[in-house]
Amino acid sequence: MRTMAAIKGLAHAACLATLVLGSGVARADVHAAPHPAPQAGATAPGALPEPSAAKLAAVSSVDRHAAELAELSDRIWAYAEIALREHKSAAALADFAEKQGFKVQRGVAGMPTAFVATYGQGRPVIGVMGEFDALPGLSQKAVAEKTPLVEGAGGHGCGHNLFGAGSLGAAIAIKEQIAAGKLKGTVIFYGTPAEEDYGGKIYMARDGLFDGADAVLAWHPSDDTQADMVSSQAMVDLAVEFRGRASHAASDPWNGRSAVDALELFTHGVNLMREHIRPTSRMHYTIVAGGDVPNVVAEYAKVWIWLRDWKRSEVEQLLARARLLASGAAEMTETTATVNVQGGSWETLVNETGARLLHANLLWLGPATYTEQEQAFAKEIQRATGVPEVGMATGVKPLEGQVPEGGSTDVGDVSWIAPTLHVSVATSPKGAPWHGWPVVASGGMSIGHKGMVRAAKVLAATMVDLYEQPEALAAVQAEFKAKKGDVKYESYVPPGPPPAPKD
Ligand SMILES: [Zn+2]
């Protein structure tokens, strides 16, 4: 998830996921030699419905590809390319999808690193999204202390290397079932770039790439595992610019009109307005330009501000009030103000019916298991970052009682176009800082790989439900339609491609 949009959400592939499958019998996945497919009926007695043959085969497919997926994820981890610069990462995923038999359309929605990989035909059309961008300045080795891999370079502090490879693993598992005639319909893997900046999905949503999908799934790396029942915040991204008149600040200040004065009045207005906004609203800004030298009355000033709330309707009100503040500040200083909406994302429309399907499949798959070394690695990170040394979370959090955290994601935009099912899966030590070195470290070794494999399995199992059970898909869609009502999705981003990436 980004800071703009941040959900949060370990010895390389020597030992991937060891999951417990329903029966309570630990099943170690040895990927050098594919293990026999689990037997139907291996669920906990009386608790969950019997898995279908297609579901068992899809989960088995993830295991079969686990080593390749870990290698793919590690490559993207090492590339650590930031938003809209993810050329090698996007190519690695797209090439892998193509090799597996998907039809790949590259460079969609004006972004060279966005792509769509499709397999099959007809309905239902089920999509799964994968991210792959890194964050600047977070380079880190896969070790339990802060140690940059390449000083000053990017790092996968949000685990998107796992996100992309895991989601593609789920898409491949479904593709194999369609190819084998066990499932009917179409599977789409959406390669969605630049989540941490720009919001690639917003451009893809604007350009209609999610239109026609019957449901879309996504996961996100996290420090715990749950089918998500909580939303993310809607936000709008504004550039507010003031233009005045330069003069000598000592010899003829009366000829000057200061853009910085206007900026100060604007931000003061924002800060006073905090007393009169809903407790759910958030406003944060940074000053981008504020004059160059004290003896010149500043001609130009710019503030970059984000306005958020859990409801887009509230964000719209904040936006209207920010416009008033800007024009008021300009009037008081005899300057001019320009307010540009640069982007923004919608809050996530939670699909509880879908979350229940994901939750049931998480329970069916069982808890994650870690080796003593992995738990020791997690605890070492926790010690280093001053959080309780509890190791990795292994279980599944309940659906009820989830507390939303702040942050926005471009997944929100997709959730207003197609029912969107979202799950968080543990890939990093419980409580360790997100968007920080611990996430990079654990995402580049077996702890991250295990989370990725678990995510691919729960996504694949849930997708199988949607293909095989028309009544389940219909219920997911009915909830989506009821919640969406007559709201028409409109993207916050202007026409054209996103701005060129910053250096
Ligand atoms: Zn993220």
CSV table of C-alpha atoms in Angstrom, one decimal, residues 29-446:
chain,number,residue,atom,x,y,z
A,29,ASP,CA,6.3,-28.7,0.3
A,30,VAL,CA,9.5,-30.0,-1.1
A,31,HIS,CA,9.7,-28.3,-4.5
A,32,ALA,CA,12.6,-30.2,-5.8
A,33,ALA,CA,10.3,-33.1,-6.1
A,34,PRO,CA,6.6,-32.3,-6.6
A,35,HIS,CA,4.6,-33.9,-3.8
A,36,PRO,CA,1.5,-36.0,-4.6
A,37,ALA,CA,-1.7,-34.0,-4.9
A,38,PRO,CA,-3.6,-33.7,-1.6
A,39,GLN,CA,-6.6,-36.0,-1.4
A,40,ALA,CA,-10.1,-34.8,-1.6
A,41,GLY,CA,-11.8,-34.8,1.8
A,42,ALA,CA,-8.7,-33.6,3.6
A,43,THR,CA,-10.6,-30.8,5.4
A,44,ALA,CA,-11.2,-30.5,9.1
A,45,PRO,CA,-14.1,-32.8,10.1
A,46,GLY,CA,-17.4,-31.1,9.6
A,47,ALA,CA,-16.0,-27.6,9.6
A,48,LEU,CA,-15.6,-26.6,5.9
A,49,PRO,CA,-17.1,-27.8,2.6
A,50,GLU,CA,-15.2,-30.6,0.8
A,51,PRO,CA,-12.7,-29.1,-1.6
A,52,SER,CA,-13.4,-29.8,-5.3
A,53,ALA,CA,-10.9,-31.6,-7.5
A,54,ALA,CA,-10.2,-28.4,-9.3
A,55,LYS,CA,-9.4,-26.6,-6.0
A,56,LEU,CA,-7.0,-29.3,-4.9
A,57,ALA,CA,-5.4,-29.3,-8.3
A,58,ALA,CA,-5.0,-25.5,-8.2
A,59,VAL,CA,-3.4,-25.6,-4.8
A,60,SER,CA,-1.1,-28.4,-6.0
A,61,SER,CA,-0.2,-26.3,-9.1
A,62,VAL,CA,1.0,-23.4,-6.8
A,63,ASP,CA,3.2,-25.9,-5.0
A,64,ARG,CA,4.5,-27.2,-8.3
A,65,HIS,CA,5.5,-23.7,-9.4
A,66,ALA,CA,6.6,-22.6,-5.9
A,67,ALA,CA,10.4,-22.7,-6.6
A,68,GLU,CA,9.9,-20.8,-9.9
A,69,LEU,CA,7.7,-18.2,-8.2
A,70,ALA,CA,10.3,-17.7,-5.4
A,71,GLU,CA,13.0,-17.2,-8.1
A,72,LEU,CA,10.8,-14.7,-9.9
A,73,SER,CA,10.0,-12.8,-6.7
A,74,ASP,CA,13.7,-12.8,-5.8
A,75,ARG,CA,14.7,-11.3,-9.1
A,76,ILE,CA,12.1,-8.5,-8.7
A,77,TRP,CA,13.4,-8.0,-5.2
A,78,ALA,CA,16.9,-7.6,-6.5
A,79,TYR,CA,15.8,-5.2,-9.3
A,80,ALA,CA,14.0,-3.1,-6.7
A,81,GLU,CA,12.7,-0.7,-9.4
A,82,ILE,CA,10.6,2.2,-8.3
A,83,ALA,CA,7.3,3.5,-9.7
A,84,LEU,CA,7.1,3.6,-13.5
A,85,ARG,CA,10.8,2.5,-13.7
A,86,GLU,CA,9.9,-1.2,-13.2
A,87,HIS,CA,10.9,-2.2,-16.7
A,88,LYS,CA,12.8,-5.4,-15.8
A,89,SER,CA,10.3,-6.3,-13.1
A,90,ALA,CA,7.3,-6.0,-15.5
A,91,ALA,CA,9.1,-7.8,-18.2
A,92,ALA,CA,10.0,-10.7,-15.8
A,93,LEU,CA,6.4,-11.2,-14.9
A,94,ALA,CA,5.0,-10.7,-18.4
A,95,ASP,CA,7.6,-13.0,-19.9
A,96,PHE,CA,6.8,-15.7,-17.3
A,97,ALA,CA,3.0,-15.3,-18.0
A,98,GLU,CA,3.7,-15.6,-21.7
A,99,LYS,CA,5.8,-18.7,-21.2
A,100,GLN,CA,2.9,-20.3,-19.3
A,101,GLY,CA,0.6,-19.7,-22.2
A,102,PHE,CA,-1.1,-16.4,-21.4
A,103,LYS,CA,-1.8,-13.9,-24.2
A,104,VAL,CA,0.1,-10.7,-23.0
A,105,GLN,CA,-0.8,-7.2,-23.9
A,106,ARG,CA,2.1,-4.9,-22.8
A,107,GLY,CA,2.3,-1.1,-22.3
A,108,VAL,CA,-1.4,-0.6,-21.5
A,109,ALA,CA,-3.0,2.7,-20.2
A,110,GLY,CA,-0.1,4.8,-21.3
A,111,MET,CA,2.4,3.1,-19.1
A,112,PRO,CA,5.2,1.0,-20.6
A,113,THR,CA,5.3,-1.2,-17.4
A,114,ALA,CA,1.5,-2.0,-17.3
A,115,PHE,CA,0.3,-5.2,-18.8
A,116,VAL,CA,-2.6,-7.6,-19.0
A,117,ALA,CA,-2.2,-11.3,-19.4
A,118,THR,CA,-5.3,-13.3,-20.4
A,119,TYR,CA,-6.1,-17.0,-20.8
A,120,GLY,CA,-9.3,-18.8,-21.7
A,121,GLN,CA,-12.6,-17.5,-23.1
A,122,GLY,CA,-16.1,-16.7,-22.1
A,123,ARG,CA,-17.6,-16.0,-18.6
A,124,PRO,CA,-16.9,-15.9,-15.9
A,125,VAL,CA,-14.0,-13.5,-16.2
A,126,ILE,CA,-12.0,-13.5,-13.0
A,127,GLY,CA,-9.0,-11.2,-12.6
A,128,VAL,CA,-6.2,-11.1,-10.2
A,129,MET,CA,-3.9,-8.1,-9.7
A,130,GLY,CA,-0.1,-8.0,-9.1
A,131,GLU,CA,2.1,-5.1,-8.1
A,132,PHE,CA,5.9,-5.0,-8.5
A,133,ASP,CA,7.2,-1.5,-7.7
A,134,ALA,CA,9.8,-0.8,-5.0
A,135,LEU,CA,10.3,2.2,-2.7
A,136,PRO,CA,13.2,4.6,-3.0
A,137,GLY,CA,16.0,4.6,-0.5
A,138,LEU,CA,15.1,1.3,1.2
A,139,SER,CA,17.8,-1.0,-0.2
A,140,GLN,CA,18.4,-3.8,2.2
A,141,LYS,CA,20.0,-7.3,2.3
A,142,ALA,CA,18.0,-10.3,3.4
A,143,VAL,CA,19.5,-10.1,6.8
A,144,ALA,CA,18.1,-9.3,10.3
A,145,GLU,CA,19.8,-6.0,10.8
A,146,LYS,CA,19.7,-2.8,8.8
A,147,THR,CA,22.3,-3.3,6.0
A,148,PRO,CA,21.8,-1.7,2.6
A,149,LEU,CA,22.4,-4.0,-0.4
A,150,VAL,CA,23.2,-1.0,-2.6
A,151,GLU,CA,23.6,2.3,-0.7
A,152,GLY,CA,20.9,4.8,-1.7
A,153,ALA,CA,19.0,2.4,-4.0
A,154,GLY,CA,15.4,1.3,-3.8
A,155,GLY,CA,14.0,-1.7,-1.9
A,156,HIS,CA,10.9,-3.7,-1.6
A,157,GLY,CA,9.6,-2.1,1.6
A,158,CYS,CA,6.0,-3.0,0.8
A,159,GLY,CA,6.7,-6.5,-0.4
A,160,HIS,CA,5.4,-5.9,-4.0
A,161,ASN,CA,8.0,-8.4,-5.3
A,162,LEU,CA,6.0,-11.1,-3.5
A,163,PHE,CA,2.7,-9.5,-4.5
A,164,GLY,CA,3.3,-9.7,-8.2
A,165,ALA,CA,4.8,-13.2,-8.2
A,166,GLY,CA,2.2,-14.6,-5.8
A,167,SER,CA,-0.8,-13.3,-7.8
A,168,LEU,CA,0.7,-14.6,-11.0
A,169,GLY,CA,1.1,-17.9,-9.3
A,170,ALA,CA,-2.7,-17.9,-8.6
A,171,ALA,CA,-3.5,-17.0,-12.2
A,172,ILE,CA,-1.3,-19.8,-13.5
A,173,ALA,CA,-3.0,-22.3,-11.2
A,174,ILE,CA,-6.4,-21.3,-12.6
A,175,LYS,CA,-5.0,-21.3,-16.2
A,176,GLU,CA,-3.9,-24.9,-15.8
A,177,GLN,CA,-7.4,-25.9,-14.6
A,178,ILE,CA,-9.0,-24.1,-17.6
A,179,ALA,CA,-6.5,-25.9,-19.9
A,180,ALA,CA,-7.4,-29.2,-18.3
A,181,GLY,CA,-11.1,-28.6,-18.8
A,182,LYS,CA,-11.8,-28.6,-15.1
A,183,LEU,CA,-12.8,-24.9,-15.1
A,184,LYS,CA,-14.6,-22.8,-17.7
A,185,GLY,CA,-14.1,-19.1,-18.4
A,186,THR,CA,-11.3,-16.5,-18.6
A,187,VAL,CA,-8.5,-15.6,-16.1
A,188,ILE,CA,-6.8,-12.3,-16.3
A,189,PHE,CA,-3.6,-11.3,-14.6
A,190,TYR,CA,-3.3,-7.5,-14.3
A,191,GLY,CA,0.3,-6.3,-14.1
A,192,THR,CA,-0.3,-3.1,-12.2
A,193,PRO,CA,2.7,-0.8,-11.9
A,194,ALA,CA,3.5,2.3,-9.8
A,195,GLU,CA,1.3,1.6,-6.8
A,196,GLU,CA,3.6,3.6,-4.5
A,197,ASP,CA,3.4,6.7,-6.6
A,198,TYR,CA,1.1,7.7,-9.5
A,199,GLY,CA,-1.3,4.8,-8.8
A,200,GLY,CA,-1.1,2.7,-12.0
A,201,LYS,CA,-4.4,1.0,-11.4
A,202,ILE,CA,-6.2,4.4,-11.5
A,203,TYR,CA,-5.0,4.9,-15.1
A,204,MET,CA,-5.9,1.3,-16.0
A,205,ALA,CA,-9.3,1.8,-14.4
A,206,ARG,CA,-9.8,5.1,-16.3
A,207,ASP,CA,-9.0,3.3,-19.5
A,208,GLY,CA,-11.5,0.6,-19.0
A,209,LEU,CA,-9.1,-2.4,-18.5
A,210,PHE,CA,-11.2,-3.7,-15.6
A,211,ASP,CA,-14.5,-3.3,-17.4
A,212,GLY,CA,-16.1,-6.7,-18.0
A,213,ALA,CA,-14.4,-8.5,-15.1
A,214,ASP,CA,-16.9,-10.4,-13.0
A,215,ALA,CA,-14.6,-10.2,-10.0
A,216,VAL,CA,-11.1,-9.1,-9.3
A,217,LEU,CA,-8.9,-10.4,-6.5
A,218,ALA,CA,-5.8,-9.1,-4.9
A,219,TRP,CA,-3.6,-9.7,-1.8
A,220,HIS,CA,-1.1,-7.6,0.0
A,221,PRO,CA,1.9,-8.6,2.1
A,222,SER,CA,1.4,-7.8,5.7
A,223,ASP,CA,2.6,-8.7,9.2
A,224,ASP,CA,-0.6,-10.8,9.8
A,225,THR,CA,-3.1,-12.8,7.8
A,226,GLN,CA,-6.7,-11.9,7.2
A,227,ALA,CA,-9.4,-11.7,4.6
A,228,ASP,CA,-9.9,-8.0,4.6
A,229,MET,CA,-13.2,-6.6,5.8
A,230,VAL,CA,-12.0,-3.0,6.2
A,231,SER,CA,-11.7,-0.3,3.6
A,232,SER,CA,-8.9,2.1,2.6
A,233,GLN,CA,-9.2,5.9,2.5
A,234,ALA,CA,-10.3,7.9,-0.4
A,235,MET,CA,-7.8,10.7,-1.2
A,236,VAL,CA,-7.2,13.6,-3.5
A,237,ASP,CA,-3.8,14.9,-4.4
A,238,LEU,CA,-3.5,18.6,-5.0
A,239,ALA,CA,-0.9,21.1,-6.1
A,240,VAL,CA,-1.7,24.6,-4.9
A,241,GLU,CA,0.4,27.3,-6.5
A,242,PHE,CA,0.5,31.0,-5.8
A,243,ARG,CA,1.9,33.6,-8.1
A,244,GLY,CA,2.8,37.2,-6.9
A,245,ARG,CA,5.2,39.9,-7.9
A,246,ALA,CA,8.9,40.0,-7.2
A,247,SER,CA,10.7,43.1,-5.8
A,248,HIS,CA,13.7,44.0,-3.6
A,249,ALA,CA,12.6,42.9,-0.1
A,250,ALA,CA,14.4,46.0,1.5
A,251,SER,CA,14.5,48.7,-1.1
A,252,ASP,CA,11.0,48.6,-2.6
A,253,PRO,CA,9.0,45.9,-0.8
A,254,TRP,CA,5.8,47.9,-1.5
A,255,ASN,CA,6.1,46.9,-5.2
A,256,GLY,CA,6.2,43.2,-4.3
A,257,ARG,CA,3.3,40.8,-3.6
A,258,SER,CA,4.5,37.7,-1.9
A,259,ALA,CA,3.5,34.3,-3.0
A,260,VAL,CA,5.0,32.9,0.2
A,261,ASP,CA,2.6,35.1,2.3
A,262,ALA,CA,-0.2,33.5,0.4
A,263,LEU,CA,1.2,30.0,1.0
A,264,GLU,CA,1.5,30.7,4.7
A,265,LEU,CA,-2.1,32.0,4.9
A,266,PHE,CA,-3.3,28.9,3.0
A,267,THR,CA,-1.5,26.4,5.2
A,268,HIS,CA,-2.6,28.4,8.3
A,269,GLY,CA,-6.1,28.1,7.0
A,270,VAL,CA,-5.7,24.4,6.5
A,271,ASN,CA,-4.4,24.0,10.1
A,272,LEU,CA,-7.3,26.0,11.6
A,273,MET,CA,-9.7,24.0,9.5
A,274,ARG,CA,-8.6,20.9,11.3
A,275,GLU,CA,-10.8,21.9,14.2
A,276,HIS,CA,-13.8,21.9,11.9
A,277,ILE,CA,-13.5,18.6,10.0
A,278,ARG,CA,-14.7,15.1,10.7
A,279,PRO,CA,-12.4,13.0,12.9
A,280,THR,CA,-12.2,10.6,10.0
A,281,SER,CA,-10.5,13.3,7.7
A,282,ARG,CA,-6.8,13.7,7.3
A,283,MET,CA,-4.9,16.5,5.6
A,284,HIS,CA,-1.1,16.5,5.1
A,285,TYR,CA,1.1,18.8,3.0
A,286,THR,CA,4.6,19.6,2.1
A,287,ILE,CA,6.0,22.8,0.8
A,288,VAL,CA,7.5,22.3,-2.6
A,289,ALA,CA,8.6,25.9,-3.4
A,290,GLY,CA,8.8,28.9,-1.1
A,291,GLY,CA,11.1,31.5,-2.6
A,292,ASP,CA,14.7,31.3,-3.3
A,293,VAL,CA,16.5,34.0,-1.3
A,294,PRO,CA,15.3,36.4,1.5
A,295,ASN,CA,16.0,39.6,-0.3
A,296,VAL,CA,13.6,38.8,-3.2
A,297,VAL,CA,9.9,39.0,-2.5
A,298,ALA,CA,8.9,35.5,-3.6
A,299,GLU,CA,7.1,35.5,-7.0
A,300,TYR,CA,6.1,31.8,-6.8
A,301,ALA,CA,5.2,29.3,-4.1
A,302,LYS,CA,3.8,25.8,-4.2
A,303,VAL,CA,2.3,23.4,-1.6
A,304,TRP,CA,1.5,19.8,-2.3
A,305,ILE,CA,-1.4,18.5,-0.2
A,306,TRP,CA,-3.3,15.3,0.2
A,307,LEU,CA,-6.9,15.2,1.6
A,308,ARG,CA,-8.2,11.9,2.8
A,309,ASP,CA,-11.3,10.4,4.4
A,310,TRP,CA,-12.9,7.0,4.5
A,311,LYS,CA,-15.6,8.4,2.2
A,312,ARG,CA,-15.0,10.1,-1.1
A,313,SER,CA,-18.0,12.3,-0.5
A,314,GLU,CA,-16.1,13.8,2.5
A,315,VAL,CA,-13.0,14.2,0.4
A,316,GLU,CA,-15.0,16.1,-2.1
A,317,GLN,CA,-16.1,18.5,0.6
A,318,LEU,CA,-12.5,18.9,1.8
A,319,LEU,CA,-11.5,19.7,-1.8
A,320,ALA,CA,-14.1,22.4,-2.1
A,321,ARG,CA,-13.0,24.0,1.2
A,322,ALA,CA,-9.3,23.8,0.2
A,323,ARG,CA,-10.2,25.7,-3.0
A,324,LEU,CA,-11.9,28.4,-0.8
A,325,LEU,CA,-8.8,28.6,1.4
A,326,ALA,CA,-6.5,29.0,-1.7
A,327,SER,CA,-8.6,31.8,-3.2
A,328,GLY,CA,-9.0,33.5,0.2
A,329,ALA,CA,-5.2,33.5,0.7
A,330,ALA,CA,-4.7,34.8,-2.8
A,331,GLU,CA,-7.2,37.7,-2.2
A,332,MET,CA,-5.6,38.7,1.1
A,333,THR,CA,-2.1,38.9,-0.5
A,334,GLU,CA,-3.1,40.2,-4.0
A,335,THR,CA,-1.6,37.2,-5.6
A,336,THR,CA,-3.3,34.5,-7.7
A,337,ALA,CA,-3.9,30.9,-6.8
A,338,THR,CA,-4.1,27.8,-9.0
A,339,VAL,CA,-5.4,24.5,-7.6
A,340,ASN,CA,-4.6,21.4,-9.7
A,341,VAL,CA,-6.1,18.0,-8.9
A,342,GLN,CA,-3.1,15.8,-9.8
A,343,GLY,CA,-4.7,12.5,-8.9
A,344,GLY,CA,-6.5,10.6,-6.2
A,345,SER,CA,-8.1,7.3,-5.4
A,346,TRP,CA,-11.4,6.1,-4.2
A,347,GLU,CA,-12.0,4.3,-1.0
A,348,THR,CA,-12.2,0.5,-1.2
A,349,LEU,CA,-15.7,-0.9,-1.6
A,350,VAL,CA,-15.4,-3.9,0.7
A,351,ASN,CA,-17.0,-7.1,-0.5
A,352,GLU,CA,-17.9,-9.0,2.6
A,353,THR,CA,-19.3,-12.0,0.7
A,354,GLY,CA,-16.0,-12.3,-1.1
A,355,ALA,CA,-14.1,-11.9,2.2
A,356,ARG,CA,-16.0,-14.8,3.7
A,357,LEU,CA,-14.9,-17.0,0.8
A,358,LEU,CA,-11.3,-15.9,1.2
A,359,HIS,CA,-11.5,-16.5,5.0
A,360,ALA,CA,-13.0,-20.0,4.5
A,361,ASN,CA,-10.1,-20.9,2.2
A,362,LEU,CA,-7.5,-19.5,4.6
A,363,LEU,CA,-8.9,-21.7,7.3
A,364,TRP,CA,-9.0,-24.7,4.9
A,365,LEU,CA,-5.3,-24.1,4.0
A,366,GLY,CA,-4.4,-23.8,7.7
A,367,PRO,CA,-1.8,-21.8,9.5
A,368,ALA,CA,1.7,-21.0,8.2
A,369,THR,CA,4.5,-22.9,9.8
A,370,TYR,CA,8.1,-21.6,10.2
A,371,THR,CA,11.3,-23.2,11.1
A,372,GLU,CA,13.1,-22.2,14.3
A,373,GLN,CA,15.6,-20.3,12.3
A,374,GLU,CA,12.9,-18.3,10.6
A,375,GLN,CA,11.2,-17.4,13.9
A,376,ALA,CA,14.6,-16.5,15.3
A,377,PHE,CA,15.2,-14.2,12.3
A,378,ALA,CA,11.8,-12.6,12.8
A,379,LYS,CA,12.6,-12.0,16.5
A,380,GLU,CA,16.0,-10.6,15.7
A,381,ILE,CA,14.3,-8.0,13.5
A,382,GLN,CA,11.7,-7.3,16.2
A,383,ARG,CA,14.5,-6.8,18.7
A,384,ALA,CA,16.4,-4.5,16.3
A,385,THR,CA,13.2,-2.4,15.8
A,386,GLY,CA,12.1,-2.3,19.4
A,387,VAL,CA,8.8,-4.1,19.0
A,388,PRO,CA,7.7,-7.2,21.0
A,389,GLU,CA,9.7,-10.3,20.1
A,390,VAL,CA,6.7,-12.5,19.2
A,391,GLY,CA,8.1,-13.8,15.9
A,392,MET,CA,5.9,-14.4,12.8
A,393,ALA,CA,2.1,-14.5,13.1
A,394,THR,CA,1.0,-17.9,11.9
A,395,GLY,CA,-2.8,-18.0,12.2
A,396,VAL,CA,-5.7,-16.3,10.5
A,397,LYS,CA,-7.3,-13.2,12.1
A,398,PRO,CA,-11.1,-13.3,12.4
A,399,LEU,CA,-13.3,-11.5,10.0
A,400,GLU,CA,-15.0,-9.6,12.9
A,401,GLY,CA,-13.4,-6.8,14.8
A,402,GLN,CA,-10.8,-5.7,12.2
A,403,VAL,CA,-9.7,-2.2,12.8
A,404,PRO,CA,-9.0,-0.1,9.7
A,405,GLU,CA,-5.6,1.6,9.5
A,406,GLY,CA,-5.0,4.8,7.6
A,407,GLY,CA,-3.8,4.8,4.0
A,408,SER,CA,-5.1,4.7,0.5
A,409,THR,CA,-4.6,2.3,-2.4
A,410,ASP,CA,-5.4,2.3,-6.1
A,411,VAL,CA,-7.1,-1.0,-5.5
A,412,GLY,CA,-9.9,1.3,-4.2
A,413,ASP,CA,-10.6,2.5,-7.8
A,414,VAL,CA,-10.9,-1.1,-9.1
A,415,SER,CA,-13.3,-2.0,-6.3
A,416,TRP,CA,-15.9,0.4,-7.8
A,417,ILE,CA,-15.7,-1.2,-11.3
A,418,ALA,CA,-15.8,-4.9,-10.3
A,419,PRO,CA,-16.4,-6.7,-7.0
A,420,THR,CA,-12.9,-6.8,-5.4
A,421,LEU,CA,-11.8,-9.5,-3.0
A,422,HIS,CA,-8.8,-8.6,-0.9
A,423,VAL,CA,-6.6,-10.7,1.5
A,424,SER,CA,-3.6,-9.8,3.6
A,425,VAL,CA,-1.0,-12.4,4.2
A,426,ALA,CA,1.9,-12.4,6.6
A,427,THR,CA,5.3,-11.9,5.0
A,428,SER,CA,7.1,-9.9,7.6
A,429,PRO,CA,7.6,-10.0,11.4
A,430,LYS,CA,4.6,-9.0,13.5
A,431,GLY,CA,4.7,-5.3,14.4
A,432,ALA,CA,7.9,-4.5,12.6
A,433,PRO,CA,7.8,-1.1,10.8
A,434,TRP,CA,6.2,-1.2,7.4
A,435,HIS,CA,7.8,0.6,4.4
A,436,GLY,CA,11.1,-0.1,6.2
A,437,TRP,CA,14.1,-2.4,6.0
A,438,PRO,CA,12.4,-5.3,7.9
A,439,VAL,CA,9.9,-5.8,5.1
A,440,VAL,CA,12.6,-5.8,2.5
A,441,ALA,CA,14.7,-8.2,4.5
A,442,SER,CA,12.0,-10.8,5.1
A,443,GLY,CA,10.6,-10.4,1.6
A,444,GLY,CA,13.9,-11.5,0.1
A,445,MET,CA,14.1,-14.9,1.9
A,446,SER,CA,12.1,-17.9,2.9
